[in-house]
Short mmCIF file of C-alpha atoms in Angstrom, two decimals:
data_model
loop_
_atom_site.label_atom_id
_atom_site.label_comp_id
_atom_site.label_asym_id
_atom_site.label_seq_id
_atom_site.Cartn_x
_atom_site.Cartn_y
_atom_site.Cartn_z
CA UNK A 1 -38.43 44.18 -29.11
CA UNK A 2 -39.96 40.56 -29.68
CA UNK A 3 -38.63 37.94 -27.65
CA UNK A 4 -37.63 33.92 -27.83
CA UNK A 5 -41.04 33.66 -25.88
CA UNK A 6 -43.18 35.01 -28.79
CA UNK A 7 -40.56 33.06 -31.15
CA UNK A 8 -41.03 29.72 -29.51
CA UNK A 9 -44.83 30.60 -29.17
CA UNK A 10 -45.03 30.78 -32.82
CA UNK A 11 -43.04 27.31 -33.50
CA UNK A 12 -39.14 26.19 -34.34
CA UNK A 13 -39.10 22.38 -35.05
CA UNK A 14 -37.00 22.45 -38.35
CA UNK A 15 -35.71 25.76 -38.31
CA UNK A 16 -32.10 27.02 -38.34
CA UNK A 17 -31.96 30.26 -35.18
CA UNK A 18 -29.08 31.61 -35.53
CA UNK A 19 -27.96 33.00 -32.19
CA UNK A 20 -25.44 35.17 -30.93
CA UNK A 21 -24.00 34.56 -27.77
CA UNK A 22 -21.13 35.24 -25.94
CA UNK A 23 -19.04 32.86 -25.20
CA UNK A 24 -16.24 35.29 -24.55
CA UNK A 25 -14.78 33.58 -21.94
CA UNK A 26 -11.37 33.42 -20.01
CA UNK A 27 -9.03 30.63 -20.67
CA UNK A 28 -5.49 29.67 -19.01
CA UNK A 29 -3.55 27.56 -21.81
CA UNK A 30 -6.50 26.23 -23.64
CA UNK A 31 -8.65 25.83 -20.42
CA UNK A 32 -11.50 27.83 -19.82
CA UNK A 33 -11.24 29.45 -15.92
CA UNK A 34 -14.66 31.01 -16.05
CA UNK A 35 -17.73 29.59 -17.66
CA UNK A 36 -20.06 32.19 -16.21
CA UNK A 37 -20.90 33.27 -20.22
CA UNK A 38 -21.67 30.15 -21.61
CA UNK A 39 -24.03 29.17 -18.38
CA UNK A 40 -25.97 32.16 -18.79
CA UNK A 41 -26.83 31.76 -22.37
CA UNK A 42 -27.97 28.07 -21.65
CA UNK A 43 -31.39 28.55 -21.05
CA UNK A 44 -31.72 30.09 -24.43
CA UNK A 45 -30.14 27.33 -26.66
CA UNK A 46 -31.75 24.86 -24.34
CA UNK A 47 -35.30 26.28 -25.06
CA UNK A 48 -34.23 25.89 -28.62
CA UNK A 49 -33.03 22.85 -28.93
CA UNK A 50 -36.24 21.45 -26.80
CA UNK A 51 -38.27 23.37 -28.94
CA UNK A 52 -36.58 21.14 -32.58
CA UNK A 53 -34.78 23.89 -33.65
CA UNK A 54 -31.40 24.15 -35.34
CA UNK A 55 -29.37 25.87 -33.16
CA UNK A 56 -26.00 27.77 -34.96
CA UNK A 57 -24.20 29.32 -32.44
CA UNK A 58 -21.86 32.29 -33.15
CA UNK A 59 -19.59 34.50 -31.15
CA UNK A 60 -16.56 36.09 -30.37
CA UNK A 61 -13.38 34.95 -28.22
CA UNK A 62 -10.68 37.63 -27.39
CA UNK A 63 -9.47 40.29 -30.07
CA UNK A 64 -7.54 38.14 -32.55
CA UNK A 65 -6.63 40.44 -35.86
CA UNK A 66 -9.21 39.27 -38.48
CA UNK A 67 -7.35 36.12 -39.15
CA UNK A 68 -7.48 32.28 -37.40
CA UNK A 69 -5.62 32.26 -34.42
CA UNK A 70 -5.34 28.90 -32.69
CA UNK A 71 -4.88 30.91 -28.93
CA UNK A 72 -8.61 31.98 -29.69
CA UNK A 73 -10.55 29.02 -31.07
CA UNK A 74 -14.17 28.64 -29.88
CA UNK A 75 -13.70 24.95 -29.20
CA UNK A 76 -13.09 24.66 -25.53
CA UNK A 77 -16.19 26.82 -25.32
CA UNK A 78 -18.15 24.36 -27.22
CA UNK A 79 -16.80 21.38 -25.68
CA UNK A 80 -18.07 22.60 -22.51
CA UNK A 81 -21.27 23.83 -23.92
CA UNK A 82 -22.16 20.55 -24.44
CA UNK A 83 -21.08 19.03 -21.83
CA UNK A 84 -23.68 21.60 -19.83
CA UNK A 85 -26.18 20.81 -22.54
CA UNK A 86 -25.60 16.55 -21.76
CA UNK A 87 -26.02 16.49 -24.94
CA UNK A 88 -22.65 16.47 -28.56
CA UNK A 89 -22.55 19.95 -30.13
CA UNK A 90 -21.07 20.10 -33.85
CA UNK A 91 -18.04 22.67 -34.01
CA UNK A 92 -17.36 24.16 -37.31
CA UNK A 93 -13.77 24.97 -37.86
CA UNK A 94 -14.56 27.94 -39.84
CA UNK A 95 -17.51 31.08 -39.99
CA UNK A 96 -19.22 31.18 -42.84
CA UNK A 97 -16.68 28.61 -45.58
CA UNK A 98 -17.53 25.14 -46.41
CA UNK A 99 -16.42 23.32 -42.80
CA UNK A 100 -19.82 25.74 -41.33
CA UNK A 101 -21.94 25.16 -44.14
CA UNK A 102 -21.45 21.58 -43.99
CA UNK A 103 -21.77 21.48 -39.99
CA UNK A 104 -25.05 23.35 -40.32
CA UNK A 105 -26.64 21.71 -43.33
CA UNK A 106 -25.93 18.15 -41.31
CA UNK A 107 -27.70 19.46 -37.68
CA UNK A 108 -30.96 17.18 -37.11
CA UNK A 109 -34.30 18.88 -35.06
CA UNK A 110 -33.02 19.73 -31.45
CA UNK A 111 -29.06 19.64 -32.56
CA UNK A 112 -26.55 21.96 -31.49
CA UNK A 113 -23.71 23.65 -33.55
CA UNK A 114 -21.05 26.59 -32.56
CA UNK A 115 -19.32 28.01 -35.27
CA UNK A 116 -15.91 29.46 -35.11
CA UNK A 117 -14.64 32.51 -33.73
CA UNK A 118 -16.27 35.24 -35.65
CA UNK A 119 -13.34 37.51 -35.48
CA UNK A 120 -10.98 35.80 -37.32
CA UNK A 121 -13.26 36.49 -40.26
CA UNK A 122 -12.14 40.55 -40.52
CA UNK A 123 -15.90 41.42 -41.78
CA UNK A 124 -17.13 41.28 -38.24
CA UNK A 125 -15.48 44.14 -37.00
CA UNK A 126 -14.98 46.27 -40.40
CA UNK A 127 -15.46 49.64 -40.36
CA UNK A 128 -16.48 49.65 -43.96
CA UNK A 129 -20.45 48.96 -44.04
CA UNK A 130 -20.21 47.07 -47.19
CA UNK A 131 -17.43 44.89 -45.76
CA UNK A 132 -19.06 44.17 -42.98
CA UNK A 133 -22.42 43.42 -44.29
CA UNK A 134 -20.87 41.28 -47.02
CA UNK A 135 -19.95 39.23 -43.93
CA UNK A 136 -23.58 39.59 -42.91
CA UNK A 137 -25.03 38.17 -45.76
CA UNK A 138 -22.78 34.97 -45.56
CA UNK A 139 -23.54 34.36 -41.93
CA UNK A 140 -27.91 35.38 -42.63
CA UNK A 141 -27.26 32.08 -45.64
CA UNK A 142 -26.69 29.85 -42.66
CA UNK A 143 -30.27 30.33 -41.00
CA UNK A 144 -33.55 31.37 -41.14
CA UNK A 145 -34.24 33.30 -37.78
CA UNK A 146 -32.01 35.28 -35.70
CA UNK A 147 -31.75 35.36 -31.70
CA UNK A 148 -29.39 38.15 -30.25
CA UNK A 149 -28.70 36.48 -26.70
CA UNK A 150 -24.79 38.25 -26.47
CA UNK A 151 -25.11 41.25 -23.86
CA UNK A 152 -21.48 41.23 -23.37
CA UNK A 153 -21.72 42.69 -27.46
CA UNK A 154 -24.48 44.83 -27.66
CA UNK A 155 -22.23 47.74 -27.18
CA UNK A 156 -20.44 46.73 -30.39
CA UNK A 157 -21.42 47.45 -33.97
CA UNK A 158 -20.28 44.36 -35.55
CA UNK A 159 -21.89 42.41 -38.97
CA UNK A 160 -23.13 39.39 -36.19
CA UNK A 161 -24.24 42.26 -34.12
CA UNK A 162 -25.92 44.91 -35.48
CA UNK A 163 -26.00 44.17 -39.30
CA UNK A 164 -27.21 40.50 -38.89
CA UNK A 165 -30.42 41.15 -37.67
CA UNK A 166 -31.90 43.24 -40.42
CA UNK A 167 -31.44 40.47 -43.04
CA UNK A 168 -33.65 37.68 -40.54
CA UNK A 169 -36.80 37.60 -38.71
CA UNK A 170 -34.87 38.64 -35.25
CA UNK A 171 -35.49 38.29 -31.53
CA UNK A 172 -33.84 38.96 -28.28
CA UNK A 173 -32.89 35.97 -25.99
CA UNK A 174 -33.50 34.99 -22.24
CA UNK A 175 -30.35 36.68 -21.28
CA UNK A 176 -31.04 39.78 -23.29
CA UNK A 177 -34.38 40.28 -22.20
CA UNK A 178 -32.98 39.73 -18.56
CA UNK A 179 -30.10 42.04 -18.58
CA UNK A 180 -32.11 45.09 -20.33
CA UNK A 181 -35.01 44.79 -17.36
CA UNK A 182 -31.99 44.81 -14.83
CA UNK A 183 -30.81 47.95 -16.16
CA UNK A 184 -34.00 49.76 -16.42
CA UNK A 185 -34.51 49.13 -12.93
CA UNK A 186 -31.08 51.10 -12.39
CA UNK A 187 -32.62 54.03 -14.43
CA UNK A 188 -36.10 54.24 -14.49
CA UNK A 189 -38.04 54.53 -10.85
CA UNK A 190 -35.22 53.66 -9.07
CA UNK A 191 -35.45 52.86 -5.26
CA UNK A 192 -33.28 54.83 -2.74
CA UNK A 193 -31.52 54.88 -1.33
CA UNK A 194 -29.15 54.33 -4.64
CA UNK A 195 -25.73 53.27 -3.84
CA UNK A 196 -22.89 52.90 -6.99
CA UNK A 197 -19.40 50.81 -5.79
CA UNK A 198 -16.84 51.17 -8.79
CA UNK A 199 -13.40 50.02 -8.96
CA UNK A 200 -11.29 48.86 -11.84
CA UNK A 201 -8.12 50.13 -12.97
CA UNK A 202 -8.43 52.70 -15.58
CA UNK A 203 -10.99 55.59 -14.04
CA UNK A 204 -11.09 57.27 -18.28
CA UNK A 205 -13.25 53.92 -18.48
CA UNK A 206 -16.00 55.12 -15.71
CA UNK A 207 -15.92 58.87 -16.41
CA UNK A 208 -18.97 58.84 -18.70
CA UNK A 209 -21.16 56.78 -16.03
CA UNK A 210 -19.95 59.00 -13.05
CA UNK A 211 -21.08 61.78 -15.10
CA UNK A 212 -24.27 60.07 -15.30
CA UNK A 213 -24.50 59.02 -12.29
CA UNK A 214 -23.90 61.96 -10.53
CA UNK A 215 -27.33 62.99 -11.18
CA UNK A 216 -29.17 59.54 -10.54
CA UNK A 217 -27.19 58.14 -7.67
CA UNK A 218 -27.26 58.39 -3.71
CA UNK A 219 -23.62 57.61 -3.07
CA UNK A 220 -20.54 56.28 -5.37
CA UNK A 221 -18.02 54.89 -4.13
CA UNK A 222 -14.71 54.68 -5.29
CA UNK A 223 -12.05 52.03 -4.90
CA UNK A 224 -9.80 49.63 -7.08
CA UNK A 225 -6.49 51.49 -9.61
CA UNK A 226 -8.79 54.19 -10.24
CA UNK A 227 -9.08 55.61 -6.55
CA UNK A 228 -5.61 56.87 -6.93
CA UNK A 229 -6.20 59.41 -9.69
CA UNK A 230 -9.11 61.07 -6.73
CA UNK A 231 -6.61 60.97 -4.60
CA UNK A 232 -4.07 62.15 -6.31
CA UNK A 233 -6.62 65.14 -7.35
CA UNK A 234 -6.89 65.50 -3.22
CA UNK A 235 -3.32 66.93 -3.30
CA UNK A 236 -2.53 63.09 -1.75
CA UNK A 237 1.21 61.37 -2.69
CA UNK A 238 0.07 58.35 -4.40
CA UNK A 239 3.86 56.40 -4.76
CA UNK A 240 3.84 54.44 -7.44
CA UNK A 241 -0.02 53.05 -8.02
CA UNK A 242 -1.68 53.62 -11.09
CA UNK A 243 -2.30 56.54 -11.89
CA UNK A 244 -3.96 58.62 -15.02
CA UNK A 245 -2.44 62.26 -14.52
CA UNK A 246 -4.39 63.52 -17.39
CA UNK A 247 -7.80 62.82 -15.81
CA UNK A 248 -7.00 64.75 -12.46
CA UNK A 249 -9.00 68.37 -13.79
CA UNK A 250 -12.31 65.79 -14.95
CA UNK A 251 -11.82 63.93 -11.48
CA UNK A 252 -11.63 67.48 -9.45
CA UNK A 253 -14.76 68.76 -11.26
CA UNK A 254 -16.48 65.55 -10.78
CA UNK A 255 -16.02 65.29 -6.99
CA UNK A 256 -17.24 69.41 -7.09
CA UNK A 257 -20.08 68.46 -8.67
CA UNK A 258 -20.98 65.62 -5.94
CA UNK A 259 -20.57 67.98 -3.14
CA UNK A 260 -23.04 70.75 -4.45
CA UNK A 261 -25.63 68.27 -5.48
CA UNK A 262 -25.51 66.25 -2.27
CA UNK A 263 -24.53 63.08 -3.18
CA UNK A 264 -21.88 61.13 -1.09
CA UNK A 265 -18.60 60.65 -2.92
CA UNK A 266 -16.15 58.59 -0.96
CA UNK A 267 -12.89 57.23 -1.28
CA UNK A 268 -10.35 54.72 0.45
CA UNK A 269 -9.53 55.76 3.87
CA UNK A 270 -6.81 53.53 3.96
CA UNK A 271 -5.14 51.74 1.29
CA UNK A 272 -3.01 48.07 1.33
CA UNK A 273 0.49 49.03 -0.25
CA UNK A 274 3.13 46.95 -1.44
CA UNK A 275 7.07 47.51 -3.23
CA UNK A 276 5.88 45.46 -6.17
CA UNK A 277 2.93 44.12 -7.90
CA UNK A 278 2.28 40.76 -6.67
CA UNK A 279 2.54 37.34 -9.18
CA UNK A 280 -0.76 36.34 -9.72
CA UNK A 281 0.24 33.19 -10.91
CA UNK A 282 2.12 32.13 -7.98
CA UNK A 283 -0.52 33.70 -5.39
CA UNK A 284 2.90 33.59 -2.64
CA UNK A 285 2.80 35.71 0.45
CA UNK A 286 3.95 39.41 -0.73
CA UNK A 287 5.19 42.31 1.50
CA UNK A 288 2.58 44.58 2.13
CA UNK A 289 1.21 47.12 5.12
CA UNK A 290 -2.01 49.23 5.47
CA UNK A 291 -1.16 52.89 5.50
CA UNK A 292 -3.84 56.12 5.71
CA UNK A 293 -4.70 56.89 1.48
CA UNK A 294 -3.15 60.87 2.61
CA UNK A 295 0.35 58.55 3.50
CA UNK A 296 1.31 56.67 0.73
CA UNK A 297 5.14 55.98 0.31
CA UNK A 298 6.42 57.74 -2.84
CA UNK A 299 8.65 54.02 -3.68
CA UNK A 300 5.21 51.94 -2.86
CA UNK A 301 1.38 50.97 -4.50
CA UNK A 302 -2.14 50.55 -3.67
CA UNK A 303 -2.69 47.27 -4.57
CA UNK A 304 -6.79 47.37 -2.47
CA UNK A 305 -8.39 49.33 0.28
CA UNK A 306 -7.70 49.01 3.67
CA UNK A 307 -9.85 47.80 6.33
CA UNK A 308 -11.33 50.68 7.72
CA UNK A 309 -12.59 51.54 4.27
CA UNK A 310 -13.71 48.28 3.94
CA UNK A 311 -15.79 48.97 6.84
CA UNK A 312 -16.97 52.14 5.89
CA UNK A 313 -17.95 51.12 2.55
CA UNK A 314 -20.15 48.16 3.91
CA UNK A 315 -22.29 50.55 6.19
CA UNK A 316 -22.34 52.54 3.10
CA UNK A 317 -24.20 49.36 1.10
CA UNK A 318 -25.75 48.39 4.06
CA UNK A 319 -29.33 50.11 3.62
CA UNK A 320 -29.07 50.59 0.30
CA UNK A 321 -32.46 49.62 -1.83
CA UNK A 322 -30.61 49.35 -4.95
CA UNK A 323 -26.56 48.91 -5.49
CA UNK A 324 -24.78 48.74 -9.03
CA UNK A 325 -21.27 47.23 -8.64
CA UNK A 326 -18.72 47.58 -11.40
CA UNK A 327 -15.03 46.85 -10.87
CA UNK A 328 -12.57 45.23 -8.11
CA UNK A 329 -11.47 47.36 -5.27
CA UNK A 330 -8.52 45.41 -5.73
CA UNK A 331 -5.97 42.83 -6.94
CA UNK A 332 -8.58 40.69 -6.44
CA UNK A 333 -6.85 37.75 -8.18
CA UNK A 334 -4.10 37.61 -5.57
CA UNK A 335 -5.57 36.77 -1.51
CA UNK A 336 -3.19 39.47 -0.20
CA UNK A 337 -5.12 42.00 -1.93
CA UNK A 338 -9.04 40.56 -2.32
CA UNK A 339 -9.99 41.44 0.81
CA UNK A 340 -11.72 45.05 -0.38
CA UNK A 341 -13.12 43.25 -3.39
CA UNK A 342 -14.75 40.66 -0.87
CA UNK A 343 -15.72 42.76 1.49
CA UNK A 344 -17.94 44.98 -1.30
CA UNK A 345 -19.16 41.63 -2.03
CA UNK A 346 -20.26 40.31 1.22
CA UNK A 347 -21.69 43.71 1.86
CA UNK A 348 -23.90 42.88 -1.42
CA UNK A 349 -24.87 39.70 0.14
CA UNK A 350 -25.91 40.82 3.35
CA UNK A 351 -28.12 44.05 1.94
CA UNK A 352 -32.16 43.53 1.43
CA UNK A 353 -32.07 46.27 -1.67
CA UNK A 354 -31.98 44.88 -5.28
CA UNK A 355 -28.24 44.05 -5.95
CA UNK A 356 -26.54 44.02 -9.29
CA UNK A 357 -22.74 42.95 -10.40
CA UNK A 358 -21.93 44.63 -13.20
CA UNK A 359 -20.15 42.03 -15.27
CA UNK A 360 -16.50 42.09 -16.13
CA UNK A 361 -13.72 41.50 -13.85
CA UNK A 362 -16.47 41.93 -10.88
CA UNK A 363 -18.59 38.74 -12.25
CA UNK A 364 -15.59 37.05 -12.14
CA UNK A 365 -14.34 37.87 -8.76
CA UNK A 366 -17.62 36.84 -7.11
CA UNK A 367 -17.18 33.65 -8.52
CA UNK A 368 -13.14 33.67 -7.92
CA UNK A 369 -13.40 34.62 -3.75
CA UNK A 370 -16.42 31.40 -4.10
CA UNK A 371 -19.83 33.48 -3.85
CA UNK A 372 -22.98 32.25 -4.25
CA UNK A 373 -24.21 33.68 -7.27
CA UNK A 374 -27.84 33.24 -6.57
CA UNK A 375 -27.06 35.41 -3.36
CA UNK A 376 -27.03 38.62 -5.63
CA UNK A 377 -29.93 40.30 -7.47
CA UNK A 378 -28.22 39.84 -11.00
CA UNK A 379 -24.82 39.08 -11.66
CA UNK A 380 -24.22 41.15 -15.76
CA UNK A 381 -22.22 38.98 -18.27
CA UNK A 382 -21.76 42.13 -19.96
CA UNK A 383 -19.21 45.24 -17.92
CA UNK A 384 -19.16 47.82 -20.92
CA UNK A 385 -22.27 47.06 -22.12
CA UNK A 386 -24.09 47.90 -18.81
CA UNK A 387 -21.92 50.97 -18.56
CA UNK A 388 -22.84 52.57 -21.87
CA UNK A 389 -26.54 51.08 -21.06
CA UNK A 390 -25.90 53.57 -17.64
CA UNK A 391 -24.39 56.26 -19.58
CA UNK A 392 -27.49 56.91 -21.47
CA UNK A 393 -26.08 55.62 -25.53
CA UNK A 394 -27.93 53.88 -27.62
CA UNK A 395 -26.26 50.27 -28.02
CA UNK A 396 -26.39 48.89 -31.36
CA UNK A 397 -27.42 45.39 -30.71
CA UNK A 398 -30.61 46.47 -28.84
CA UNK A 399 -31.39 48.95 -31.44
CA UNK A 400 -30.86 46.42 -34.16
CA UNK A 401 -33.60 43.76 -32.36
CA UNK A 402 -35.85 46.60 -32.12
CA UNK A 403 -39.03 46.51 -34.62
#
């Protein structure tokens, strides 16, 4: 695929780039809690803009239902791109109607826009091809070159995605071109030994990449909600955690498979249990107690692994040439229960091997429990597009920028 290096090579000054970012980010009653998304598309606008192009930028916020939503406007996201730009970006209050193609028709050489949420236009994320490449043609009117720079979308088949770039002479971004080299360092000529950590709460969402990773990988290990259904596949009384019954026979066959290819498949020794899931929003002291993961109480939770997994799993990471990290061992958001998630995370740290954080909810928590995020190898804006990357699909936004 060509790149913003060959784009910028060849000249911008005047032009309208269209780029597609992500800018998905959290917010907390209007306030965004987590810029991590806009910051790592920066470098691309900035290049840009320095450059005297046009920049329209376009993504997605949250999962409104094809309609404007006030909950999910793009505007605190542009307000604080600018402010990280130092420089006034134009906010359209609409995607492709007359409040965008006024914004973009008035942007100067160097100037900034963001359009509106692209979702609450319901052409983005049609199913109908004609539907959503009607939408396509409206947003391809608004420039002349197209920059896909939104990893945490390529998984997606959306008009702004996939259809966009066949109507415009179309490139892939810094953070594009960044995140795809990550990942084919995870699958091609991979350095050993390879250690996976995954957590997160639903384990139907990591299935496909255990599968694949089962046959790439040196170790995986398993912690966050979705330890429970191994252990509950162990024969082990997991009280109330969460649980997904109806993955037990894949889990079983899984950790089978591990054992007669040779590759280490651990779970939580010991697990931090509590009555009730903690308030996140009040972060008070909760109840809780460490108990062995074969000695759960039937009327209690995992809520994060205990500290003798904690240690296990960091001599596990500890000579590890490569680690891929996806998913919280823990409540993370709550201190009672962080402690697995930063202990994964110091172990990160503290290796010499190439270290990447798969995006998501584990981005977030390195930057939550006050990491350094230079101190890892790569830090993903993009969780379920690096896991499909790892499962092997084709994702539609990198096949789209391809020639």
């Amino acid at each position: 695929m060509k790149t913003i290096d060959e784009l910028l090579a060849d000249g911008v000054s005047g032009k309208r780039v269209f780029v597609r970012a992500d800018l998905n980010v959290p917010l907390a009653d209007g306030t965004i809690t987590d810029d991590g998304r806009i910051r790592a598309v920066l470098p691309t606008v900035k290049a840009l803009a320095d450059a005297g192009a046009r920049v329209v930028v376009a993504s997605h916020l949250g999962r409104p239902k094809g309609a404007p939503d006030p909950a999910f406007s793009l505007a605190p996201a542009a307000s604080r791109l600018g402010e990280l730009l130092g420089s006034a970006v134009a906010f359209a209050a609409d995607t492709v109607g007359r409040s965008a193609q006024e914004t973009v028709a008035g942007l100067s050489d160097g100037q900034v826009a963001v359009l509106e949420n692209l979702r609450f236009n319901p052409g983005e994320t049609a199913k109908d091809d004609a539907e959503r490449c009607a939408f396509a043609d409206r947003l391809a009117a608004l420039a002349d070159v197209y920059v896909g720079d939104g990893f945490g979308a390529v998984h997606r088949k959306h008009a702004s995605v996939y259809d966009l770039p066949a109507r415009l002479p179309h490139y892939a971004g810094h953070l594009i071109a960044a995140e795809v080299g990550v990942l084919r360092k995870l699958t091609e000529d991979v350095k050993r030994p390879y250690v996976v950590a995954l957590g997160g709460a639903k384990v139907s969402d990591k299935l496909a990449v255990i599968d694949e990773l089962l046959d790439k990988a040196d170790r995986l290990l398993i912690g966050g909600g979705m330890a429970y259904t191994f252990l509950k596949a162990k024969g082990y009384e997991v009280g109330i955690s969460l649980l997904q019954e109806d993955q037990v026979p894949a889990v079983t066959e899984y950790m089978e498979r591990a054992q007669k290819q040779g590759v280490e498949l651990l779970l939580p020794l010991d697990v931090v249990v509590s009555r009730e899931f903690p308030d996140l929003k009040a972060k008070a002291a909760t109840e809780h107690t460490v108990v062995d993961a074969d000695r759960i109480p039937a009327d209690q939770e995992g809520l994060d692994i205990g500290p003798r997994t904690r240690e296990l799993y960091a001599s596990k990471l500890a000579d590890a040439e490569t680690v891929f990290w996806n998913g919280p061992m823990g409540v993370f958001e709550h201190p009672d229960y962080a402690e697995g998630t930063r202990a994964v995370a110091q172990a990160l740290v503290e290796t010499d091997g190439f270290t990447v954080v798969g995006g998501g909810d584990s981005a977030a928590a390195v930057r939550t429990l006050g990491f350094d995020e230079n101190a890892f190898g790569h830090i993903s804006t993009g969780g379920g597009a690096s896991l499909e990357y790892l499962e092997g699909k084709t994702l539609p936004g990198l096949a789209a920028l391809e020639d």
